[in-house]
Amino acid sequence: QVQLVESGGGLVQPGVSLRLSCVVSGRTSSMYAMAWFRQAPGKEREFVATVTRSGNSKSYADSVKGRFTISRDNAKNTVYLQMNSLKPEDTAVYYCAGSSEVVVTITQRVDYWGQGTQVTVSS
């Protein structure tokens, strides 16, 4: 089995930065693509960003492109989401996701989920 544990969420003002971390433990050899999804109140869970196993290929939702950066450190079994210029519409629970696929951009392709970390952007 694989466990994903997120950290780094919090309450911040618009315009500031925040970095989320996701530590992966267990059968990490089965993890290929890693991703971040988010879910705002009353909305469906949506794709934010994904990174391939090597870290060389990344993809982002249009809503975060240019502001968020996903990265991974395979030696530390950790995935990061650097979020800059945060907006109130970024408020959501952010979930780390792992998949045996090469890339993962939809929830149906996710094999493992973290428990989520709350990010609230408000003045």
mmCIF file of N, CA and C in Angstrom:
data_model
loop_
_atom_site.group_PDB
_atom_site.id
_atom_site.type_symbol
_atom_site.label_atom_id
_atom_site.label_comp_id
_atom_site.label_asym_id
_atom_site.label_seq_id
_atom_site.Cartn_x
_atom_site.Cartn_y
_atom_site.Cartn_z
ATOM 1 N N GLN A 1 0.826 -1.198 0.000
ATOM 2 C CA GLN A 1 0.000 0.000 0.000
ATOM 3 C C GLN A 1 0.861 1.249 0.000
ATOM 4 N N VAL A 2 0.222 2.355 -0.318
ATOM 5 C CA VAL A 2 0.896 3.638 -0.393
ATOM 6 C C VAL A 2 0.134 4.636 0.466
ATOM 7 N N GLN A 3 0.872 5.448 1.201
ATOM 8 C CA GLN A 3 0.259 6.502 2.003
ATOM 9 C C GLN A 3 0.791 7.851 1.533
ATOM 10 N N LEU A 4 -0.115 8.817 1.448
ATOM 11 C CA LEU A 4 0.238 10.176 1.058
ATOM 12 C C LEU A 4 -0.203 11.117 2.170
ATOM 13 N N VAL A 5 0.709 11.944 2.643
ATOM 14 C CA VAL A 5 0.392 12.870 3.726
ATOM 15 C C VAL A 5 0.774 14.279 3.313
ATOM 16 N N GLU A 6 -0.241 15.146 3.224
ATOM 17 C CA GLU A 6 -0.006 16.534 2.836
ATOM 18 C C GLU A 6 0.231 17.410 4.056
ATOM 19 N N SER A 7 0.903 18.522 3.815
ATOM 20 C CA SER A 7 1.088 19.543 4.844
ATOM 21 C C SER A 7 1.330 20.873 4.159
ATOM 22 N N GLY A 8 1.233 21.949 4.949
ATOM 23 C CA GLY A 8 1.562 23.269 4.427
ATOM 24 C C GLY A 8 0.392 24.191 4.166
ATOM 25 N N GLY A 9 -0.819 23.702 4.350
ATOM 26 C CA GLY A 9 -1.975 24.557 4.129
ATOM 27 C C GLY A 9 -2.116 25.601 5.224
ATOM 28 N N GLY A 10 -3.050 26.521 5.015
ATOM 29 C CA GLY A 10 -3.275 27.542 6.028
ATOM 30 C C GLY A 10 -4.149 28.664 5.518
ATOM 31 N N LEU A 11 -4.268 29.697 6.349
ATOM 32 C CA LEU A 11 -5.035 30.890 6.011
ATOM 33 C C LEU A 11 -4.054 31.995 5.626
ATOM 34 N N VAL A 12 -4.188 32.497 4.406
ATOM 35 C CA VAL A 12 -3.274 33.534 3.928
ATOM 36 C C VAL A 12 -4.064 34.635 3.245
ATOM 37 N N GLN A 13 -3.399 35.783 3.080
ATOM 38 C CA GLN A 13 -4.017 36.906 2.390
ATOM 39 C C GLN A 13 -3.791 36.801 0.886
ATOM 40 N N PRO A 14 -4.632 37.407 0.110
ATOM 41 C CA PRO A 14 -4.434 37.408 -1.341
ATOM 42 C C PRO A 14 -3.076 37.984 -1.718
ATOM 43 N N GLY A 15 -2.453 37.358 -2.709
ATOM 44 C CA GLY A 15 -1.182 37.841 -3.212
ATOM 45 C C GLY A 15 0.042 37.189 -2.627
ATOM 46 N N VAL A 16 -0.122 36.482 -1.533
ATOM 47 C CA VAL A 16 1.043 35.859 -0.904
ATOM 48 C C VAL A 16 1.281 34.466 -1.477
ATOM 49 N N SER A 17 2.366 33.841 -0.996
ATOM 50 C CA SER A 17 2.739 32.509 -1.482
ATOM 51 C C SER A 17 2.582 31.474 -0.378
ATOM 52 N N LEU A 18 2.450 30.238 -0.821
ATOM 53 C CA LEU A 18 2.335 29.111 0.098
ATOM 54 C C LEU A 18 2.906 27.893 -0.604
ATOM 55 N N ARG A 19 3.561 27.016 0.149
ATOM 56 C CA ARG A 19 4.075 25.790 -0.444
ATOM 57 C C ARG A 19 3.482 24.578 0.266
ATOM 58 N N LEU A 20 2.869 23.715 -0.503
ATOM 59 C CA LEU A 20 2.340 22.460 0.013
ATOM 60 C C LEU A 20 3.351 21.341 -0.215
ATOM 61 N N SER A 21 3.370 20.410 0.717
ATOM 62 C CA SER A 21 4.242 19.241 0.600
ATOM 63 C C SER A 21 3.411 17.981 0.728
ATOM 64 N N CYS A 22 3.864 16.933 0.076
ATOM 65 C CA CYS A 22 3.191 15.633 0.155
ATOM 66 C C CYS A 22 4.261 14.560 0.261
ATOM 67 N N VAL A 23 4.289 13.884 1.403
ATOM 68 C CA VAL A 23 5.250 12.807 1.615
ATOM 69 C C VAL A 23 4.593 11.483 1.280
ATOM 70 N N VAL A 24 5.263 10.714 0.449
ATOM 71 C CA VAL A 24 4.756 9.423 0.002
ATOM 72 C C VAL A 24 5.518 8.312 0.715
ATOM 73 N N SER A 25 4.808 7.367 1.282
ATOM 74 C CA SER A 25 5.455 6.244 1.954
ATOM 75 C C SER A 25 4.785 4.947 1.529
ATOM 76 N N GLY A 26 5.450 3.855 1.854
ATOM 77 C CA GLY A 26 4.929 2.557 1.467
ATOM 78 C C GLY A 26 5.541 2.082 0.165
ATOM 79 N N ARG A 27 4.718 1.510 -0.682
ATOM 80 C CA ARG A 27 5.182 0.923 -1.939
ATOM 81 C C ARG A 27 5.357 2.026 -2.978
ATOM 82 N N THR A 28 6.348 2.862 -2.772
ATOM 83 C CA THR A 28 6.534 4.028 -3.624
ATOM 84 C C THR A 28 6.961 3.664 -5.039
ATOM 85 N N SER A 29 7.487 2.467 -5.223
ATOM 86 C CA SER A 29 7.927 2.072 -6.561
ATOM 87 C C SER A 29 6.770 1.980 -7.530
ATOM 88 N N SER A 30 5.544 1.872 -6.989
ATOM 89 C CA SER A 30 4.372 1.767 -7.855
ATOM 90 C C SER A 30 3.861 3.126 -8.305
ATOM 91 N N MET A 31 4.416 4.192 -7.727
ATOM 92 C CA MET A 31 3.960 5.535 -8.066
ATOM 93 C C MET A 31 4.718 6.079 -9.266
ATOM 94 N N TYR A 32 3.992 6.500 -10.255
ATOM 95 C CA TYR A 32 4.599 7.138 -11.406
ATOM 96 C C TYR A 32 4.229 8.607 -11.407
ATOM 97 N N ALA A 33 3.113 8.944 -11.981
ATOM 98 C CA ALA A 33 2.719 10.341 -11.961
ATOM 99 C C ALA A 33 2.219 10.736 -10.581
ATOM 100 N N MET A 34 2.531 11.963 -10.203
ATOM 101 C CA MET A 34 1.991 12.558 -8.985
ATOM 102 C C MET A 34 1.260 13.828 -9.383
ATOM 103 N N ALA A 35 0.267 14.184 -8.590
ATOM 104 C CA ALA A 35 -0.535 15.347 -8.966
ATOM 105 C C ALA A 35 -1.134 16.008 -7.734
ATOM 106 N N TRP A 36 -1.621 17.196 -7.953
ATOM 107 C CA TRP A 36 -2.414 17.901 -6.957
ATOM 108 C C TRP A 36 -3.787 18.187 -7.565
ATOM 109 N N PHE A 37 -4.808 17.927 -6.771
ATOM 110 C CA PHE A 37 -6.177 18.286 -7.110
ATOM 111 C C PHE A 37 -6.688 19.187 -5.995
ATOM 112 N N ARG A 38 -7.801 19.854 -6.222
ATOM 113 C CA ARG A 38 -8.403 20.665 -5.174
ATOM 114 C C ARG A 38 -9.929 20.592 -5.267
ATOM 115 N N GLN A 39 -10.550 20.842 -4.128
ATOM 116 C CA GLN A 39 -12.006 20.807 -4.078
ATOM 117 C C GLN A 39 -12.506 21.947 -3.205
ATOM 118 N N ALA A 40 -13.236 22.848 -3.830
ATOM 119 C CA ALA A 40 -13.846 23.962 -3.115
ATOM 120 C C ALA A 40 -15.230 23.538 -2.629
ATOM 121 N N PRO A 41 -15.760 24.219 -1.605
ATOM 122 C CA PRO A 41 -17.088 23.864 -1.089
ATOM 123 C C PRO A 41 -18.149 23.901 -2.174
ATOM 124 N N GLY A 42 -18.913 22.826 -2.275
ATOM 125 C CA GLY A 42 -20.000 22.764 -3.243
ATOM 126 C C GLY A 42 -19.576 22.498 -4.673
ATOM 127 N N LYS A 43 -18.283 22.253 -4.867
ATOM 128 C CA LYS A 43 -17.788 21.994 -6.227
ATOM 129 C C LYS A 43 -17.139 20.622 -6.311
ATOM 130 N N GLU A 44 -16.965 20.159 -7.543
ATOM 131 C CA GLU A 44 -16.301 18.876 -7.755
ATOM 132 C C GLU A 44 -14.789 19.032 -7.605
ATOM 133 N N ARG A 45 -14.148 17.932 -7.299
ATOM 134 C CA ARG A 45 -12.694 17.933 -7.206
ATOM 135 C C ARG A 45 -12.115 18.178 -8.609
ATOM 136 N N GLU A 46 -11.144 19.078 -8.685
ATOM 137 C CA GLU A 46 -10.594 19.442 -9.983
ATOM 138 C C GLU A 46 -9.070 19.321 -10.004
ATOM 139 N N PHE A 47 -8.573 19.069 -11.200
ATOM 140 C CA PHE A 47 -7.139 18.940 -11.433
ATOM 141 C C PHE A 47 -6.448 20.287 -11.269
ATOM 142 N N VAL A 48 -5.253 20.252 -10.648
ATOM 143 C CA VAL A 48 -4.444 21.458 -10.494
ATOM 144 C C VAL A 48 -3.132 21.333 -11.265
ATOM 145 N N ALA A 49 -2.371 20.275 -10.973
ATOM 146 C CA ALA A 49 -1.065 20.108 -11.611
ATOM 147 C C ALA A 49 -0.620 18.664 -11.509
ATOM 148 N N THR A 50 0.230 18.246 -12.462
ATOM 149 C CA THR A 50 0.764 16.897 -12.429
ATOM 150 C C THR A 50 2.220 16.898 -12.887
ATOM 151 N N VAL A 51 2.956 15.912 -12.439
ATOM 152 C CA VAL A 51 4.363 15.781 -12.807
ATOM 153 C C VAL A 51 4.662 14.307 -13.040
ATOM 154 N N THR A 52 5.464 14.033 -14.055
ATOM 155 C CA THR A 52 5.836 12.651 -14.353
ATOM 156 C C THR A 52 6.860 12.142 -13.346
ATOM 157 N N ARG A 53 7.125 10.844 -13.416
ATOM 158 C CA ARG A 53 8.031 10.223 -12.449
ATOM 159 C C ARG A 53 9.416 10.869 -12.474
ATOM 160 N N SER A 54 9.899 11.186 -13.662
ATOM 161 C CA SER A 54 11.236 11.772 -13.780
ATOM 162 C C SER A 54 11.258 13.227 -13.342
ATOM 163 N N GLY A 55 10.087 13.855 -13.332
ATOM 164 C CA GLY A 55 10.013 15.276 -12.996
ATOM 165 C C GLY A 55 10.232 16.190 -14.179
ATOM 166 N N ASN A 56 10.475 15.606 -15.348
ATOM 167 C CA ASN A 56 10.804 16.418 -16.515
ATOM 168 C C ASN A 56 9.589 16.984 -17.231
ATOM 169 N N SER A 57 8.437 16.376 -17.032
ATOM 170 C CA SER A 57 7.235 16.847 -17.723
ATOM 171 C C SER A 57 6.177 17.228 -16.702
ATOM 172 N N LYS A 58 5.613 18.425 -16.885
ATOM 173 C CA LYS A 58 4.603 18.935 -15.963
ATOM 174 C C LYS A 58 3.437 19.520 -16.753
ATOM 175 N N SER A 59 2.293 19.515 -16.121
ATOM 176 C CA SER A 59 1.103 20.068 -16.748
ATOM 177 C C SER A 59 0.263 20.758 -15.683
ATOM 178 N N TYR A 60 -0.411 21.842 -16.100
ATOM 179 C CA TYR A 60 -1.170 22.642 -15.150
ATOM 180 C C TYR A 60 -2.560 22.970 -15.673
ATOM 181 N N ALA A 61 -3.479 23.178 -14.737
ATOM 182 C CA ALA A 61 -4.779 23.710 -15.107
ATOM 183 C C ALA A 61 -4.587 25.159 -15.541
ATOM 184 N N ASP A 62 -5.434 25.604 -16.463
ATOM 185 C CA ASP A 62 -5.311 26.978 -16.959
ATOM 186 C C ASP A 62 -5.442 27.999 -15.831
ATOM 187 N N SER A 63 -6.237 27.684 -14.829
ATOM 188 C CA SER A 63 -6.508 28.628 -13.749
ATOM 189 C C SER A 63 -5.294 28.897 -12.864
ATOM 190 N N VAL A 64 -4.302 28.018 -12.900
ATOM 191 C CA VAL A 64 -3.125 28.189 -12.032
ATOM 192 C C VAL A 64 -1.836 28.354 -12.824
ATOM 193 N N LYS A 65 -1.911 28.218 -14.140
ATOM 194 C CA LYS A 65 -0.712 28.293 -14.987
ATOM 195 C C LYS A 65 -0.024 29.647 -14.807
ATOM 196 N N GLY A 66 1.285 29.594 -14.568
ATOM 197 C CA GLY A 66 2.051 30.813 -14.363
ATOM 198 C C GLY A 66 2.132 31.242 -12.912
ATOM 199 N N ARG A 67 1.293 30.664 -12.064
ATOM 200 C CA ARG A 67 1.306 31.017 -10.627
ATOM 201 C C ARG A 67 1.751 29.852 -9.758
ATOM 202 N N PHE A 68 1.387 28.638 -10.149
ATOM 203 C CA PHE A 68 1.723 27.448 -9.361
ATOM 204 C C PHE A 68 2.824 26.652 -10.059
ATOM 205 N N THR A 69 3.648 25.994 -9.242
ATOM 206 C CA THR A 69 4.697 25.128 -9.766
ATOM 207 C C THR A 69 4.713 23.821 -8.995
ATOM 208 N N ILE A 70 4.615 22.712 -9.719
ATOM 209 C CA ILE A 70 4.705 21.394 -9.093
ATOM 210 C C ILE A 70 6.121 20.868 -9.282
ATOM 211 N N SER A 71 6.612 20.175 -8.266
ATOM 212 C CA SER A 71 7.936 19.567 -8.358
ATOM 213 C C SER A 71 7.957 18.324 -7.479
ATOM 214 N N ARG A 72 8.969 17.497 -7.682
ATOM 215 C CA ARG A 72 9.088 16.298 -6.849
ATOM 216 C C ARG A 72 10.553 16.013 -6.581
ATOM 217 N N ASP A 73 10.794 15.465 -5.417
ATOM 218 C CA ASP A 73 12.127 15.035 -5.006
ATOM 219 C C ASP A 73 12.013 13.548 -4.720
ATOM 220 N N ASN A 74 12.395 12.729 -5.681
ATOM 221 C CA ASN A 74 12.217 11.282 -5.541
ATOM 222 C C ASN A 74 13.096 10.706 -4.431
ATOM 223 N N ALA A 75 14.207 11.345 -4.158
ATOM 224 C CA ALA A 75 15.076 10.859 -3.078
ATOM 225 C C ALA A 75 14.401 11.021 -1.719
ATOM 226 N N LYS A 76 13.530 12.020 -1.624
ATOM 227 C CA LYS A 76 12.811 12.268 -0.371
ATOM 228 C C LYS A 76 11.372 11.771 -0.439
ATOM 229 N N ASN A 77 10.988 11.194 -1.570
ATOM 230 C CA ASN A 77 9.601 10.727 -1.754
ATOM 231 C C ASN A 77 8.604 11.840 -1.432
ATOM 232 N N THR A 78 8.893 13.008 -1.933
ATOM 233 C CA THR A 78 8.080 14.180 -1.620
ATOM 234 C C THR A 78 7.709 14.934 -2.887
ATOM 235 N N VAL A 79 6.478 15.397 -2.918
ATOM 236 C CA VAL A 79 5.978 16.225 -4.016
ATOM 237 C C VAL A 79 5.594 17.580 -3.432
ATOM 238 N N TYR A 80 5.867 18.621 -4.185
ATOM 239 C CA TYR A 80 5.599 19.972 -3.709
ATOM 240 C C TYR A 80 4.654 20.701 -4.668
ATOM 241 N N LEU A 81 3.945 21.663 -4.112
ATOM 242 C CA LEU A 81 3.166 22.589 -4.925
ATOM 243 C C LEU A 81 3.453 23.995 -4.413
ATOM 244 N N GLN A 82 4.227 24.733 -5.177
ATOM 245 C CA GLN A 82 4.512 26.121 -4.833
ATOM 246 C C GLN A 82 3.413 26.984 -5.426
ATOM 247 N N MET A 83 2.736 27.721 -4.569
ATOM 248 C CA MET A 83 1.607 28.540 -5.008
ATOM 249 C C MET A 83 1.932 30.009 -4.771
ATOM 250 N N ASN A 84 2.021 30.761 -5.832
ATOM 251 C CA ASN A 84 2.311 32.183 -5.750
ATOM 252 C C ASN A 84 1.097 33.008 -6.169
ATOM 253 N N SER A 85 1.095 34.251 -5.768
ATOM 254 C CA SER A 85 0.017 35.181 -6.143
ATOM 255 C C SER A 85 -1.359 34.564 -5.892
ATOM 256 N N LEU A 86 -1.534 34.070 -4.702
ATOM 257 C CA LEU A 86 -2.776 33.374 -4.378
ATOM 258 C C LEU A 86 -3.980 34.313 -4.459
ATOM 259 N N LYS A 87 -5.097 33.748 -4.903
ATOM 260 C CA LYS A 87 -6.346 34.483 -5.055
ATOM 261 C C LYS A 87 -7.428 33.840 -4.188
ATOM 262 N N PRO A 88 -8.462 34.589 -3.836
ATOM 263 C CA PRO A 88 -9.544 33.989 -3.048
ATOM 264 C C PRO A 88 -10.153 32.764 -3.719
ATOM 265 N N GLU A 89 -10.184 32.754 -5.044
ATOM 266 C CA GLU A 89 -10.743 31.596 -5.750
ATOM 267 C C GLU A 89 -9.863 30.355 -5.687
ATOM 268 N N ASP A 90 -8.668 30.485 -5.108
ATOM 269 C CA ASP A 90 -7.818 29.312 -4.882
ATOM 270 C C ASP A 90 -8.187 28.597 -3.592
ATOM 271 N N THR A 91 -9.098 29.169 -2.826
ATOM 272 C CA THR A 91 -9.527 28.553 -1.574
ATOM 273 C C THR A 91 -10.154 27.187 -1.833
ATOM 274 N N ALA A 92 -9.616 26.167 -1.175
ATOM 275 C CA ALA A 92 -10.083 24.789 -1.387
ATOM 276 C C ALA A 92 -9.307 23.854 -0.475
ATOM 277 N N VAL A 93 -9.766 22.625 -0.416
ATOM 278 C CA VAL A 93 -8.963 21.564 0.170
ATOM 279 C C VAL A 93 -8.096 21.002 -0.955
ATOM 280 N N TYR A 94 -6.801 20.949 -0.727
ATOM 281 C CA TYR A 94 -5.863 20.475 -1.738
ATOM 282 C C TYR A 94 -5.457 19.037 -1.414
ATOM 283 N N TYR A 95 -5.571 18.194 -2.433
ATOM 284 C CA TYR A 95 -5.283 16.775 -2.275
ATOM 285 C C TYR A 95 -4.083 16.372 -3.113
ATOM 286 N N CYS A 96 -3.192 15.636 -2.491
ATOM 287 C CA CYS A 96 -2.094 15.006 -3.205
ATOM 288 C C CYS A 96 -2.608 13.691 -3.784
ATOM 289 N N ALA A 97 -2.158 13.358 -4.986
ATOM 290 C CA ALA A 97 -2.635 12.160 -5.657
ATOM 291 C C ALA A 97 -1.490 11.429 -6.327
ATOM 292 N N GLY A 98 -1.567 10.116 -6.296
ATOM 293 C CA GLY A 98 -0.556 9.291 -6.946
ATOM 294 C C GLY A 98 -1.200 8.308 -7.908
ATOM 295 N N SER A 99 -0.483 8.012 -8.963
ATOM 296 C CA SER A 99 -1.044 7.127 -9.981
ATOM 297 C C SER A 99 0.041 6.240 -10.583
ATOM 298 N N SER A 100 -0.378 5.086 -11.062
ATOM 299 C CA SER A 100 0.528 4.205 -11.793
ATOM 300 C C SER A 100 0.598 4.585 -13.268
ATOM 301 N N GLU A 101 -0.186 5.591 -13.663
ATOM 302 C CA GLU A 101 -0.145 6.087 -15.031
ATOM 303 C C GLU A 101 1.072 6.990 -15.230
ATOM 304 N N VAL A 102 1.386 7.280 -16.471
ATOM 305 C CA VAL A 102 2.517 8.159 -16.778
ATOM 306 C C VAL A 102 2.189 9.597 -16.394
ATOM 307 N N VAL A 103 0.962 10.009 -16.651
ATOM 308 C CA VAL A 103 0.471 11.304 -16.223
ATOM 309 C C VAL A 103 -0.927 11.106 -15.653
ATOM 310 N N VAL A 104 -1.355 12.013 -14.813
ATOM 311 C CA VAL A 104 -2.696 11.902 -14.249
ATOM 312 C C VAL A 104 -3.317 13.282 -14.158
ATOM 313 N N THR A 105 -4.427 13.467 -14.845
ATOM 314 C CA THR A 105 -5.122 14.746 -14.849
ATOM 315 C C THR A 105 -6.603 14.611 -14.521
ATOM 316 N N ILE A 106 -7.084 13.404 -14.340
ATOM 317 C CA ILE A 106 -8.476 13.195 -13.985
ATOM 318 C C ILE A 106 -8.557 12.281 -12.777
ATOM 319 N N THR A 107 -9.597 12.476 -11.974
ATOM 320 C CA THR A 107 -9.708 11.728 -10.726
ATOM 321 C C THR A 107 -9.809 10.222 -10.957
ATOM 322 N N GLN A 108 -10.383 9.840 -12.088
ATOM 323 C CA GLN A 108 -10.575 8.406 -12.346
ATOM 324 C C GLN A 108 -9.254 7.663 -12.518
ATOM 325 N N ARG A 109 -8.188 8.379 -12.810
ATOM 326 C CA ARG A 109 -6.862 7.755 -13.017
ATOM 327 C C ARG A 109 -6.007 7.771 -11.756
ATOM 328 N N VAL A 110 -6.540 8.282 -10.666
ATOM 329 C CA VAL A 110 -5.791 8.344 -9.412
ATOM 330 C C VAL A 110 -5.922 7.024 -8.668
ATOM 331 N N ASP A 111 -4.794 6.510 -8.201
ATOM 332 C CA ASP A 111 -4.791 5.267 -7.435
ATOM 333 C C ASP A 111 -4.800 5.524 -5.931
ATOM 334 N N TYR A 112 -4.139 6.590 -5.523
ATOM 335 C CA TYR A 112 -4.043 6.891 -4.101
ATOM 336 C C TYR A 112 -4.274 8.386 -3.865
ATOM 337 N N TRP A 113 -4.954 8.672 -2.760
ATOM 338 C CA TRP A 113 -5.230 10.049 -2.358
ATOM 339 C C TRP A 113 -4.669 10.319 -0.963
ATOM 340 N N GLY A 114 -4.244 11.557 -0.753
ATOM 341 C CA GLY A 114 -3.937 11.993 0.595
ATOM 342 C C GLY A 114 -5.213 12.437 1.279
ATOM 343 N N GLN A 115 -5.081 12.855 2.529
ATOM 344 C CA GLN A 115 -6.256 13.240 3.318
ATOM 345 C C GLN A 115 -6.692 14.677 3.049
ATOM 346 N N GLY A 116 -5.822 15.449 2.408
ATOM 347 C CA GLY A 116 -6.169 16.826 2.070
ATOM 348 C C GLY A 116 -5.646 17.836 3.076
ATOM 349 N N THR A 117 -5.361 19.030 2.585
ATOM 350 C CA THR A 117 -4.944 20.129 3.450
ATOM 351 C C THR A 117 -5.693 21.387 3.001
ATOM 352 N N GLN A 118 -6.226 22.114 3.955
ATOM 353 C CA GLN A 118 -7.067 23.279 3.658
ATOM 354 C C GLN A 118 -6.199 24.493 3.339
ATOM 355 N N VAL A 119 -6.531 25.155 2.249
ATOM 356 C CA VAL A 119 -5.921 26.438 1.893
ATOM 357 C C VAL A 119 -7.044 27.456 1.795
ATOM 358 N N THR A 120 -6.938 28.506 2.590
ATOM 359 C CA THR A 120 -7.933 29.569 2.581
ATOM 360 C C THR A 120 -7.248 30.884 2.266
ATOM 361 N N VAL A 121 -7.724 31.555 1.223
ATOM 362 C CA VAL A 121 -7.153 32.835 0.814
ATOM 363 C C VAL A 121 -8.214 33.908 1.049
ATOM 364 N N SER A 122 -7.939 34.771 2.010
ATOM 365 C CA SER A 122 -8.928 35.767 2.389
ATOM 366 C C SER A 122 -8.252 36.952 3.044
ATOM 367 N N SER A 123 -8.812 38.131 2.799
ATOM 368 C CA SER A 123 -8.284 39.326 3.437
ATOM 369 C C SER A 123 -9.034 39.609 4.737
#
